[in-house]
Amino acid sequence: MNKLGIFMNFWEKNWDADHAKYIKKAAKIGFDVLEFQAQPLLEMSKGHMRDLKKLADEVGIELTYSLGLDRAYDVSSPDEKIRLGGVDYLKRIVECIGYMDGTLLSGVSYAGWGTPSYVMDDKRPLWENSIKSMREIIKTAEDNGVTYCVEAVNRFEGCLINTAAEALAYADEIDSKNIGVLLDTYHMNIEETSIGDAIRLVGDRLTSFHTGENNRTAPGKGHLDWDEIFGALKDIDYKNRIVSEPFVMQGGEVGRDIKVFRDLIDNPSEARIDEEAAYLLNFEKEMLKKYGLA
Ligand code: MN
């Protein structure tokens, strides 16, 4: 069966939190993978990173990483100082992931998170800056055994890679075994004409997969067509990770950045979110069984 995971900020309103607590919690609920924002790694001592990795190994959790790149480190920037600073910053993050024996980074990791606020008739110059940056960063990813997944995100969170086709075109230009593609059902729901066709287009180059509903609640709670989604994963014989990335609580840094301005479940206490996590894990296991992926 595919490894099933959860993003730590399902529970936490701030990006940095008590990672050890959530490693234990994810294992207890039955997940195989815990994903969290990569940036806090830069603030951790090597000893702390080793302790987290040891704990994760003990409880059988794989740690994966995602990020929404701060625009101060925008590797698609026409400002060479910002671009080069971003290259250095992302290389340092990749080195931390390598130090943790991690193998996967995803997210808006190829440009600053967000969209330009000026009139832009052609994104090609930003794309080319990003490609130039990534050809440098990918060498560090290769040296550290990290697959650097570009995630196609919706138009409100980025302008470079909105669709599966754009993610593939980007990966083609990097041409490394360490560049990967990540699709996310929440973003695909906004940008793709057909979610099933987008999954089939990426095919065996799909390195990781994020799940979330149209409104970023837990899979199965909104109006996405999960039969279409899991049917397409079966069509491509998808064997990699499936990491759920719901955000249901207003407030904090997460509410600010993800634009969660109301609670999306009643009384989102920790116990209530634990229940929701157990529910979604079961939902995904059942869908995998239904489509013969289990
Ligand atoms: Mn995602």
PDB file of C-alpha atoms and ligand atoms in Angstrom:
ATOM      1  CA  MET A   1       0.000   0.000   0.000  1.00  0.00           C
ATOM      2  CA  ASN A   2       1.086   3.584  -0.574  1.00  0.00           C
ATOM      3  CA  LYS A   3       2.602   5.259   2.451  1.00  0.00           C
ATOM      4  CA  LEU A   4      -0.010   7.577   3.965  1.00  0.00           C
ATOM      5  CA  GLY A   5       0.891  10.808   5.680  1.00  0.00           C
ATOM      6  CA  ILE A   6      -0.401  13.953   7.312  1.00  0.00           C
ATOM      7  CA  PHE A   7       0.826  17.516   7.439  1.00  0.00           C
ATOM      8  CA  MET A   8       1.667  18.695  10.968  1.00  0.00           C
ATOM      9  CA  ASN A   9      -0.196  21.986  10.661  1.00  0.00           C
ATOM     10  CA  PHE A  10      -3.529  20.199  10.589  1.00  0.00           C
ATOM     11  CA  TRP A  11      -3.115  20.614  14.371  1.00  0.00           C
ATOM     12  CA  GLU A  12      -0.952  23.694  14.728  1.00  0.00           C
ATOM     13  CA  LYS A  13      -1.705  27.327  13.949  1.00  0.00           C
ATOM     14  CA  ASN A  14       1.955  28.266  13.695  1.00  0.00           C
ATOM     15  CA  TRP A  15       4.478  26.785  11.285  1.00  0.00           C
ATOM     16  CA  ASP A  16       6.989  25.822  13.946  1.00  0.00           C
ATOM     17  CA  ALA A  17       5.737  23.575  16.734  1.00  0.00           C
ATOM     18  CA  ASP A  18       6.660  20.625  18.914  1.00  0.00           C
ATOM     19  CA  HIS A  19       7.718  18.221  16.184  1.00  0.00           C
ATOM     20  CA  ALA A  20       8.354  15.359  18.618  1.00  0.00           C
ATOM     21  CA  LYS A  21       4.764  15.514  19.843  1.00  0.00           C
ATOM     22  CA  TYR A  22       3.408  15.204  16.304  1.00  0.00           C
ATOM     23  CA  ILE A  23       5.816  12.447  15.291  1.00  0.00           C
ATOM     24  CA  LYS A  24       4.394  10.408  18.182  1.00  0.00           C
ATOM     25  CA  LYS A  25       0.814  11.435  17.428  1.00  0.00           C
ATOM     26  CA  ALA A  26       1.045  10.582  13.706  1.00  0.00           C
ATOM     27  CA  ALA A  27       2.425   7.143  14.569  1.00  0.00           C
ATOM     28  CA  LYS A  28      -0.257   6.541  17.198  1.00  0.00           C
ATOM     29  CA  ILE A  29      -3.057   7.368  14.760  1.00  0.00           C
ATOM     30  CA  GLY A  30      -1.487   5.008  12.222  1.00  0.00           C
ATOM     31  CA  PHE A  31       0.184   7.234   9.636  1.00  0.00           C
ATOM     32  CA  ASP A  32       3.447   6.286   7.913  1.00  0.00           C
ATOM     33  CA  VAL A  33       4.590   9.828   7.097  1.00  0.00           C
ATOM     34  CA  LEU A  34       4.615  13.189   8.880  1.00  0.00           C
ATOM     35  CA  GLU A  35       5.266  16.241   6.745  1.00  0.00           C
ATOM     36  CA  PHE A  36       6.194  19.647   8.093  1.00  0.00           C
ATOM     37  CA  GLN A  37       7.506  22.989   6.980  1.00  0.00           C
ATOM     38  CA  ALA A  38      11.190  22.727   6.177  1.00  0.00           C
ATOM     39  CA  GLN A  39      12.222  26.238   7.260  1.00  0.00           C
ATOM     40  CA  PRO A  40      12.294  25.490  11.035  1.00  0.00           C
ATOM     41  CA  LEU A  41      15.133  23.007  10.350  1.00  0.00           C
ATOM     42  CA  LEU A  42      17.436  25.994   9.842  1.00  0.00           C
ATOM     43  CA  GLU A  43      16.830  27.056  13.432  1.00  0.00           C
ATOM     44  CA  MET A  44      17.379  23.610  14.961  1.00  0.00           C
ATOM     45  CA  SER A  45      20.634  22.396  16.478  1.00  0.00           C
ATOM     46  CA  LYS A  46      22.132  19.277  14.942  1.00  0.00           C
ATOM     47  CA  GLY A  47      21.495  17.496  18.232  1.00  0.00           C
ATOM     48  CA  HIS A  48      17.798  18.351  18.096  1.00  0.00           C
ATOM     49  CA  MET A  49      17.561  17.218  14.473  1.00  0.00           C
ATOM     50  CA  ARG A  50      19.216  13.921  15.386  1.00  0.00           C
ATOM     51  CA  ASP A  51      16.805  13.426  18.298  1.00  0.00           C
ATOM     52  CA  LEU A  52      13.777  13.985  16.050  1.00  0.00           C
ATOM     53  CA  LYS A  53      15.106  11.612  13.406  1.00  0.00           C
ATOM     54  CA  LYS A  54      15.823   8.964  16.072  1.00  0.00           C
ATOM     55  CA  LEU A  55      12.321   9.322  17.508  1.00  0.00           C
ATOM     56  CA  ALA A  56      10.768   9.101  14.032  1.00  0.00           C
ATOM     57  CA  ASP A  57      12.729   5.921  13.332  1.00  0.00           C
ATOM     58  CA  GLU A  58      11.694   4.413  16.661  1.00  0.00           C
ATOM     59  CA  VAL A  59       7.988   4.931  16.002  1.00  0.00           C
ATOM     60  CA  GLY A  60       8.165   4.112  12.274  1.00  0.00           C
ATOM     61  CA  ILE A  61       7.443   7.556  10.865  1.00  0.00           C
ATOM     62  CA  GLU A  62       9.082   8.912   7.719  1.00  0.00           C
ATOM     63  CA  LEU A  63       9.610  12.674   7.817  1.00  0.00           C
ATOM     64  CA  THR A  64       8.997  14.670   4.633  1.00  0.00           C
ATOM     65  CA  TYR A  65       9.212  18.412   4.111  1.00  0.00           C
ATOM     66  CA  SER A  66       7.392  21.177   2.343  1.00  0.00           C
ATOM     67  CA  LEU A  67       7.827  24.908   2.143  1.00  0.00           C
ATOM     68  CA  GLY A  68       6.267  28.119   0.931  1.00  0.00           C
ATOM     69  CA  LEU A  69       9.320  30.155   0.025  1.00  0.00           C
ATOM     70  CA  ASP A  70       9.574  33.563   1.691  1.00  0.00           C
ATOM     71  CA  ARG A  71       9.663  36.206  -1.047  1.00  0.00           C
ATOM     72  CA  ALA A  72      12.884  37.538   0.509  1.00  0.00           C
ATOM     73  CA  TYR A  73      14.478  34.379  -0.955  1.00  0.00           C
ATOM     74  CA  ASP A  74      12.588  34.352  -4.260  1.00  0.00           C
ATOM     75  CA  VAL A  75      14.759  32.309  -6.623  1.00  0.00           C
ATOM     76  CA  SER A  76      12.757  33.593  -9.606  1.00  0.00           C
ATOM     77  CA  SER A  77      13.502  37.216  -8.732  1.00  0.00           C
ATOM     78  CA  PRO A  78      14.990  39.541 -11.364  1.00  0.00           C
ATOM     79  CA  ASP A  79      16.986  41.037  -8.484  1.00  0.00           C
ATOM     80  CA  GLU A  80      20.202  39.003  -8.625  1.00  0.00           C
ATOM     81  CA  LYS A  81      20.977  39.590  -4.950  1.00  0.00           C
ATOM     82  CA  ILE A  82      17.612  38.163  -3.869  1.00  0.00           C
ATOM     83  CA  ARG A  83      17.869  35.289  -6.359  1.00  0.00           C
ATOM     84  CA  LEU A  84      21.350  34.242  -5.231  1.00  0.00           C
ATOM     85  CA  GLY A  85      20.361  34.623  -1.570  1.00  0.00           C
ATOM     86  CA  GLY A  86      17.441  32.301  -2.304  1.00  0.00           C
ATOM     87  CA  VAL A  87      19.690  29.722  -3.944  1.00  0.00           C
ATOM     88  CA  ASP A  88      21.933  29.714  -0.880  1.00  0.00           C
ATOM     89  CA  TYR A  89      18.918  29.520   1.486  1.00  0.00           C
ATOM     90  CA  LEU A  90      17.344  26.575  -0.334  1.00  0.00           C
ATOM     91  CA  LYS A  91      20.670  24.743  -0.546  1.00  0.00           C
ATOM     92  CA  ARG A  92      20.999  25.091   3.244  1.00  0.00           C
ATOM     93  CA  ILE A  93      17.475  23.709   3.714  1.00  0.00           C
ATOM     94  CA  VAL A  94      18.230  20.772   1.412  1.00  0.00           C
ATOM     95  CA  GLU A  95      21.412  20.072   3.401  1.00  0.00           C
ATOM     96  CA  CYS A  96      19.377  19.991   6.631  1.00  0.00           C
ATOM     97  CA  ILE A  97      16.930  17.538   5.048  1.00  0.00           C
ATOM     98  CA  GLY A  98      19.871  15.412   3.934  1.00  0.00           C
ATOM     99  CA  TYR A  99      21.254  15.557   7.474  1.00  0.00           C
ATOM    100  CA  MET A 100      17.915  14.161   8.688  1.00  0.00           C
ATOM    101  CA  ASP A 101      18.194  11.369   6.072  1.00  0.00           C
ATOM    102  CA  GLY A 102      15.112  12.907   4.478  1.00  0.00           C
ATOM    103  CA  THR A 103      14.449  12.284   0.811  1.00  0.00           C
ATOM    104  CA  LEU A 104      11.614  14.628  -0.115  1.00  0.00           C
ATOM    105  CA  LEU A 105      11.023  18.369  -0.313  1.00  0.00           C
ATOM    106  CA  SER A 106       7.902  19.828  -1.917  1.00  0.00           C
ATOM    107  CA  GLY A 107       5.832  22.983  -1.963  1.00  0.00           C
ATOM    108  CA  VAL A 108       6.363  26.383  -3.558  1.00  0.00           C
ATOM    109  CA  SER A 109      10.097  25.818  -3.460  1.00  0.00           C
ATOM    110  CA  TYR A 110      10.970  27.231  -6.885  1.00  0.00           C
ATOM    111  CA  ALA A 111       9.737  30.845  -6.462  1.00  0.00           C
ATOM    112  CA  GLY A 112       8.536  33.122  -3.700  1.00  0.00           C
ATOM    113  CA  TRP A 113       5.157  32.111  -2.328  1.00  0.00           C
ATOM    114  CA  GLY A 114       2.482  34.432  -3.704  1.00  0.00           C
ATOM    115  CA  THR A 115       2.029  36.326  -6.935  1.00  0.00           C
ATOM    116  CA  PRO A 116       3.540  39.503  -8.398  1.00  0.00           C
ATOM    117  CA  SER A 117       1.668  42.672  -7.445  1.00  0.00           C
ATOM    118  CA  TYR A 118       2.778  44.484 -10.607  1.00  0.00           C
ATOM    119  CA  VAL A 119       1.528  44.193 -14.172  1.00  0.00           C
ATOM    120  CA  MET A 120       3.166  41.150 -15.733  1.00  0.00           C
ATOM    121  CA  ASP A 121       2.393  40.259 -19.335  1.00  0.00           C
ATOM    122  CA  ASP A 122       4.848  37.383 -19.599  1.00  0.00           C
ATOM    123  CA  LYS A 123       6.118  35.147 -16.805  1.00  0.00           C
ATOM    124  CA  ARG A 124       8.907  33.700 -18.932  1.00  0.00           C
ATOM    125  CA  PRO A 125      11.664  35.892 -17.406  1.00  0.00           C
ATOM    126  CA  LEU A 126      10.698  34.709 -13.890  1.00  0.00           C
ATOM    127  CA  TRP A 127      10.537  31.119 -15.126  1.00  0.00           C
ATOM    128  CA  GLU A 128      14.027  31.408 -16.610  1.00  0.00           C
ATOM    129  CA  ASN A 129      15.431  32.880 -13.404  1.00  0.00           C
ATOM    130  CA  SER A 130      13.875  30.039 -11.447  1.00  0.00           C
ATOM    131  CA  ILE A 131      15.303  27.414 -13.830  1.00  0.00           C
ATOM    132  CA  LYS A 132      18.753  28.989 -13.565  1.00  0.00           C
ATOM    133  CA  SER A 133      18.481  28.858  -9.762  1.00  0.00           C
ATOM    134  CA  MET A 134      17.171  25.305  -9.678  1.00  0.00           C
ATOM    135  CA  ARG A 135      20.019  23.991 -11.828  1.00  0.00           C
ATOM    136  CA  GLU A 136      22.292  25.098  -8.973  1.00  0.00           C
ATOM    137  CA  ILE A 137      20.072  23.904  -6.117  1.00  0.00           C
ATOM    138  CA  ILE A 138      19.497  20.505  -7.686  1.00  0.00           C
ATOM    139  CA  LYS A 139      23.209  19.679  -7.423  1.00  0.00           C
ATOM    140  CA  THR A 140      22.923  20.007  -3.653  1.00  0.00           C
ATOM    141  CA  ALA A 141      19.767  17.866  -3.749  1.00  0.00           C
ATOM    142  CA  GLU A 142      21.666  15.206  -5.724  1.00  0.00           C
ATOM    143  CA  ASP A 143      24.578  15.301  -3.273  1.00  0.00           C
ATOM    144  CA  ASN A 144      22.167  14.903  -0.334  1.00  0.00           C
ATOM    145  CA  GLY A 145      19.870  12.253  -1.794  1.00  0.00           C
ATOM    146  CA  VAL A 146      16.878  14.599  -1.690  1.00  0.00           C
ATOM    147  CA  THR A 147      14.177  14.584  -4.368  1.00  0.00           C
ATOM    148  CA  TYR A 148      13.154  18.157  -4.956  1.00  0.00           C
ATOM    149  CA  CYS A 149       9.487  18.121  -5.933  1.00  0.00           C
ATOM    150  CA  VAL A 150       7.931  21.091  -7.629  1.00  0.00           C
ATOM    151  CA  GLU A 151       4.310  21.461  -6.572  1.00  0.00           C
ATOM    152  CA  ALA A 152       1.732  22.897  -8.936  1.00  0.00           C
ATOM    153  CA  VAL A 153      -0.257  25.418  -6.910  1.00  0.00           C
ATOM    154  CA  ASN A 154      -3.264  27.589  -7.598  1.00  0.00           C
ATOM    155  CA  ARG A 155      -3.030  31.046  -9.139  1.00  0.00           C
ATOM    156  CA  PHE A 156      -3.418  32.844  -5.810  1.00  0.00           C
ATOM    157  CA  GLU A 157      -0.305  31.197  -4.371  1.00  0.00           C
ATOM    158  CA  GLY A 158       2.064  31.301  -7.309  1.00  0.00           C
ATOM    159  CA  CYS A 159       2.336  32.224 -10.970  1.00  0.00           C
ATOM    160  CA  LEU A 160       5.033  29.919 -12.328  1.00  0.00           C
ATOM    161  CA  ILE A 161       3.632  26.398 -11.938  1.00  0.00           C
ATOM    162  CA  ASN A 162      -0.166  26.233 -11.770  1.00  0.00           C
ATOM    163  CA  THR A 163      -0.779  22.996 -13.632  1.00  0.00           C
ATOM    164  CA  ALA A 164       0.540  19.472 -14.036  1.00  0.00           C
ATOM    165  CA  ALA A 165       1.681  20.346 -17.574  1.00  0.00           C
ATOM    166  CA  GLU A 166       3.713  23.294 -16.272  1.00  0.00           C
ATOM    167  CA  ALA A 167       5.261  21.167 -13.509  1.00  0.00           C
ATOM    168  CA  LEU A 168       6.346  18.599 -16.112  1.00  0.00           C
ATOM    169  CA  ALA A 169       7.761  21.291 -18.404  1.00  0.00           C
ATOM    170  CA  TYR A 170       9.745  22.706 -15.486  1.00  0.00           C
ATOM    171  CA  ALA A 171      11.086  19.291 -14.466  1.00  0.00           C
ATOM    172  CA  ASP A 172      12.091  18.616 -18.095  1.00  0.00           C
ATOM    173  CA  GLU A 173      14.185  21.780 -18.140  1.00  0.00           C
ATOM    174  CA  ILE A 174      16.028  20.758 -14.963  1.00  0.00           C
ATOM    175  CA  ASP A 175      16.752  17.252 -16.235  1.00  0.00           C
ATOM    176  CA  SER A 176      17.902  15.575 -13.017  1.00  0.00           C
ATOM    177  CA  LYS A 177      16.825  12.324 -11.410  1.00  0.00           C
ATOM    178  CA  ASN A 178      16.354  14.398  -8.247  1.00  0.00           C
ATOM    179  CA  ILE A 179      13.667  16.698  -9.627  1.00  0.00           C
ATOM    180  CA  GLY A 180      10.125  15.482  -8.968  1.00  0.00           C
ATOM    181  CA  VAL A 181       6.532  16.560  -9.442  1.00  0.00           C
ATOM    182  CA  LEU A 182       3.910  16.873  -6.731  1.00  0.00           C
ATOM    183  CA  LEU A 183       0.219  17.292  -7.422  1.00  0.00           C
ATOM    184  CA  ASP A 184      -2.252  18.469  -4.796  1.00  0.00           C
ATOM    185  CA  THR A 185      -5.992  17.874  -5.154  1.00  0.00           C
ATOM    186  CA  TYR A 186      -6.887  21.231  -3.588  1.00  0.00           C
ATOM    187  CA  HIS A 187      -4.856  23.151  -6.169  1.00  0.00           C
ATOM    188  CA  MET A 188      -5.863  20.887  -9.054  1.00  0.00           C
ATOM    189  CA  ASN A 189      -9.531  21.516  -8.265  1.00  0.00           C
ATOM    190  CA  ILE A 190      -8.952  25.185  -9.099  1.00  0.00           C
ATOM    191  CA  GLU A 191      -6.556  24.920 -12.030  1.00  0.00           C
ATOM    192  CA  GLU A 192      -7.024  21.690 -13.959  1.00  0.00           C
ATOM    193  CA  THR A 193      -9.742  21.082 -16.537  1.00  0.00           C
ATOM    194  CA  SER A 194      -9.735  17.419 -15.493  1.00  0.00           C
ATOM    195  CA  ILE A 195      -8.108  16.187 -12.291  1.00  0.00           C
ATOM    196  CA  GLY A 196      -7.961  12.616 -13.593  1.00  0.00           C
ATOM    197  CA  ASP A 197      -6.263  13.691 -16.829  1.00  0.00           C
ATOM    198  CA  ALA A 198      -3.747  15.824 -14.895  1.00  0.00           C
ATOM    199  CA  ILE A 199      -2.742  12.806 -12.777  1.00  0.00           C
ATOM    200  CA  ARG A 200      -2.477  10.602 -15.866  1.00  0.00           C
ATOM    201  CA  LEU A 201      -0.402  13.245 -17.676  1.00  0.00           C
ATOM    202  CA  VAL A 202       2.237  13.199 -14.920  1.00  0.00           C
ATOM    203  CA  GLY A 203       2.059   9.408 -14.750  1.00  0.00           C
ATOM    204  CA  ASP A 204       5.174   7.694 -13.462  1.00  0.00           C
ATOM    205  CA  ARG A 205       6.823  11.035 -12.807  1.00  0.00           C
ATOM    206  CA  LEU A 206       4.431  11.732  -9.919  1.00  0.00           C
ATOM    207  CA  THR A 207       6.756  11.687  -6.929  1.00  0.00           C
ATOM    208  CA  SER A 208       4.359  12.645  -4.165  1.00  0.00           C
ATOM    209  CA  PHE A 209       0.688  13.516  -3.834  1.00  0.00           C
ATOM    210  CA  HIS A 210      -1.145  15.904  -1.513  1.00  0.00           C
ATOM    211  CA  THR A 211      -4.798  15.438  -0.673  1.00  0.00           C
ATOM    212  CA  GLY A 212      -7.270  17.981   0.600  1.00  0.00           C
ATOM    213  CA  GLU A 213     -10.796  18.962  -0.285  1.00  0.00           C
ATOM    214  CA  ASN A 214     -11.989  21.900  -2.395  1.00  0.00           C
ATOM    215  CA  ASN A 215     -12.060  23.958   0.833  1.00  0.00           C
ATOM    216  CA  ARG A 216      -9.052  22.221   2.403  1.00  0.00           C
ATOM    217  CA  THR A 217     -11.049  20.083   4.791  1.00  0.00           C
ATOM    218  CA  ALA A 218     -10.220  16.373   5.156  1.00  0.00           C
ATOM    219  CA  PRO A 219     -10.600  14.198   2.037  1.00  0.00           C
ATOM    220  CA  GLY A 220     -14.164  12.937   1.762  1.00  0.00           C
ATOM    221  CA  LYS A 221     -15.725  15.909   3.537  1.00  0.00           C
ATOM    222  CA  GLY A 222     -16.168  18.261   0.558  1.00  0.00           C
ATOM    223  CA  HIS A 223     -17.219  17.918  -3.057  1.00  0.00           C
ATOM    224  CA  LEU A 224     -14.126  16.565  -4.805  1.00  0.00           C
ATOM    225  CA  ASP A 225     -14.665  13.364  -6.776  1.00  0.00           C
ATOM    226  CA  TRP A 226     -12.428  10.897  -4.931  1.00  0.00           C
ATOM    227  CA  ASP A 227     -13.407   8.079  -7.256  1.00  0.00           C
ATOM    228  CA  GLU A 228     -11.978  10.053 -10.166  1.00  0.00           C
ATOM    229  CA  ILE A 229      -8.822  10.804  -8.135  1.00  0.00           C
ATOM    230  CA  PHE A 230      -8.100   7.298  -6.850  1.00  0.00           C
ATOM    231  CA  GLY A 231      -9.163   5.812 -10.197  1.00  0.00           C
ATOM    232  CA  ALA A 232      -6.516   7.957 -11.907  1.00  0.00           C
ATOM    233  CA  LEU A 233      -3.905   6.967  -9.298  1.00  0.00           C
ATOM    234  CA  LYS A 234      -4.745   3.350 -10.150  1.00  0.00           C
ATOM    235  CA  ASP A 235      -4.439   4.116 -13.875  1.00  0.00           C
ATOM    236  CA  ILE A 236      -0.833   5.257 -13.346  1.00  0.00           C
ATOM    237  CA  ASP A 237      -0.196   2.474 -10.799  1.00  0.00           C
ATOM    238  CA  TYR A 238       0.871   5.102  -8.283  1.00  0.00           C
ATOM    239  CA  LYS A 239       3.045   3.662  -5.523  1.00  0.00           C
ATOM    240  CA  ASN A 240       4.484   6.740  -3.793  1.00  0.00           C
ATOM    241  CA  ARG A 241       3.340   8.700  -0.779  1.00  0.00           C
ATOM    242  CA  ILE A 242      -0.074  10.270  -0.272  1.00  0.00           C
ATOM    243  CA  VAL A 243       0.083  13.082   2.283  1.00  0.00           C
ATOM    244  CA  SER A 244      -3.074  14.834   3.449  1.00  0.00           C
ATOM    245  CA  GLU A 245      -2.807  18.548   3.913  1.00  0.00           C
ATOM    246  CA  PRO A 246      -6.035  19.836   5.451  1.00  0.00           C
ATOM    247  CA  PHE A 247      -6.225  23.191   7.209  1.00  0.00           C
ATOM    248  CA  VAL A 248      -9.351  23.669   9.278  1.00  0.00           C
ATOM    249  CA  MET A 249      -8.558  26.192  12.026  1.00  0.00           C
ATOM    250  CA  GLN A 250      -8.684  29.939  11.755  1.00  0.00           C
ATOM    251  CA  GLY A 251      -5.944  32.074  13.262  1.00  0.00           C
ATOM    252  CA  GLY A 252      -2.204  32.041  13.771  1.00  0.00           C
ATOM    253  CA  GLU A 253       0.446  32.171  11.059  1.00  0.00           C
ATOM    254  CA  VAL A 254      -1.227  29.292   9.254  1.00  0.00           C
ATOM    255  CA  GLY A 255      -4.607  31.040   9.151  1.00  0.00           C
ATOM    256  CA  ARG A 256      -2.906  34.187   7.868  1.00  0.00           C
ATOM    257  CA  ASP A 257      -0.863  32.432   5.170  1.00  0.00           C
ATOM    258  CA  ILE A 258      -3.384  29.789   4.075  1.00  0.00           C
ATOM    259  CA  LYS A 259      -6.290  32.262   4.334  1.00  0.00           C
ATOM    260  CA  VAL A 260      -8.347  30.317   6.847  1.00  0.00           C
ATOM    261  CA  PHE A 261     -10.747  32.909   8.215  1.00  0.00           C
ATOM    262  CA  ARG A 262     -13.236  30.617   9.900  1.00  0.00           C
ATOM    263  CA  ASP A 263     -13.116  27.249  11.590  1.00  0.00           C
ATOM    264  CA  LEU A 264     -13.955  24.607   9.009  1.00  0.00           C
ATOM    265  CA  ILE A 265     -14.921  21.992  11.586  1.00  0.00           C
ATOM    266  CA  ASP A 266     -16.956  22.537  14.747  1.00  0.00           C
ATOM    267  CA  ASN A 267     -14.938  23.026  17.912  1.00  0.00           C
ATOM    268  CA  PRO A 268     -11.497  22.200  16.467  1.00  0.00           C
ATOM    269  CA  SER A 269      -9.991  20.964  19.725  1.00  0.00           C
ATOM    270  CA  GLU A 270      -6.948  18.704  19.601  1.00  0.00           C
ATOM    271  CA  ALA A 271      -9.107  15.647  20.315  1.00  0.00           C
ATOM    272  CA  ARG A 272     -11.515  16.621  17.557  1.00  0.00           C
ATOM    273  CA  ILE A 273      -8.662  16.985  15.053  1.00  0.00           C
ATOM    274  CA  ASP A 274      -7.238  13.635  16.163  1.00  0.00           C
ATOM    275  CA  GLU A 275     -10.622  12.107  15.281  1.00  0.00           C
ATOM    276  CA  GLU A 276     -10.639  13.851  11.931  1.00  0.00           C
ATOM    277  CA  ALA A 277      -7.118  12.582  11.186  1.00  0.00           C
ATOM    278  CA  ALA A 278      -8.159   9.015  12.040  1.00  0.00           C
ATOM    279  CA  TYR A 279     -11.211   9.425   9.826  1.00  0.00           C
ATOM    280  CA  LEU A 280      -9.227  10.628   6.822  1.00  0.00           C
ATOM    281  CA  LEU A 281      -6.620   7.899   7.202  1.00  0.00           C
ATOM    282  CA  ASN A 282      -9.388   5.318   7.117  1.00  0.00           C
ATOM    283  CA  PHE A 283     -11.063   7.063   4.168  1.00  0.00           C
ATOM    284  CA  GLU A 284      -7.863   6.934   2.119  1.00  0.00           C
ATOM    285  CA  LYS A 285      -7.158   3.302   3.065  1.00  0.00           C
ATOM    286  CA  GLU A 286     -10.673   2.364   1.942  1.00  0.00           C
ATOM    287  CA  MET A 287     -10.232   4.234  -1.359  1.00  0.00           C
ATOM    288  CA  LEU A 288      -6.898   2.497  -1.963  1.00  0.00           C
ATOM    289  CA  LYS A 289      -8.601  -0.865  -1.333  1.00  0.00           C
ATOM    290  CA  LYS A 290     -11.531   0.047  -3.566  1.00  0.00           C
ATOM    291  CA  TYR A 291      -9.166   0.796  -6.451  1.00  0.00           C
ATOM    292  CA  GLY A 292      -6.879  -2.170  -5.891  1.00  0.00           C
ATOM    293  CA  LEU A 293      -3.900  -0.109  -4.746  1.00  0.00           C
ATOM    294  CA  ALA A 294      -3.748  -1.638  -1.281  1.00  0.00           C
TER     295      ALA A 294
HETATM  296 MN    MN B   1       0.195  20.853  -1.106  1.00  0.00          MN
END
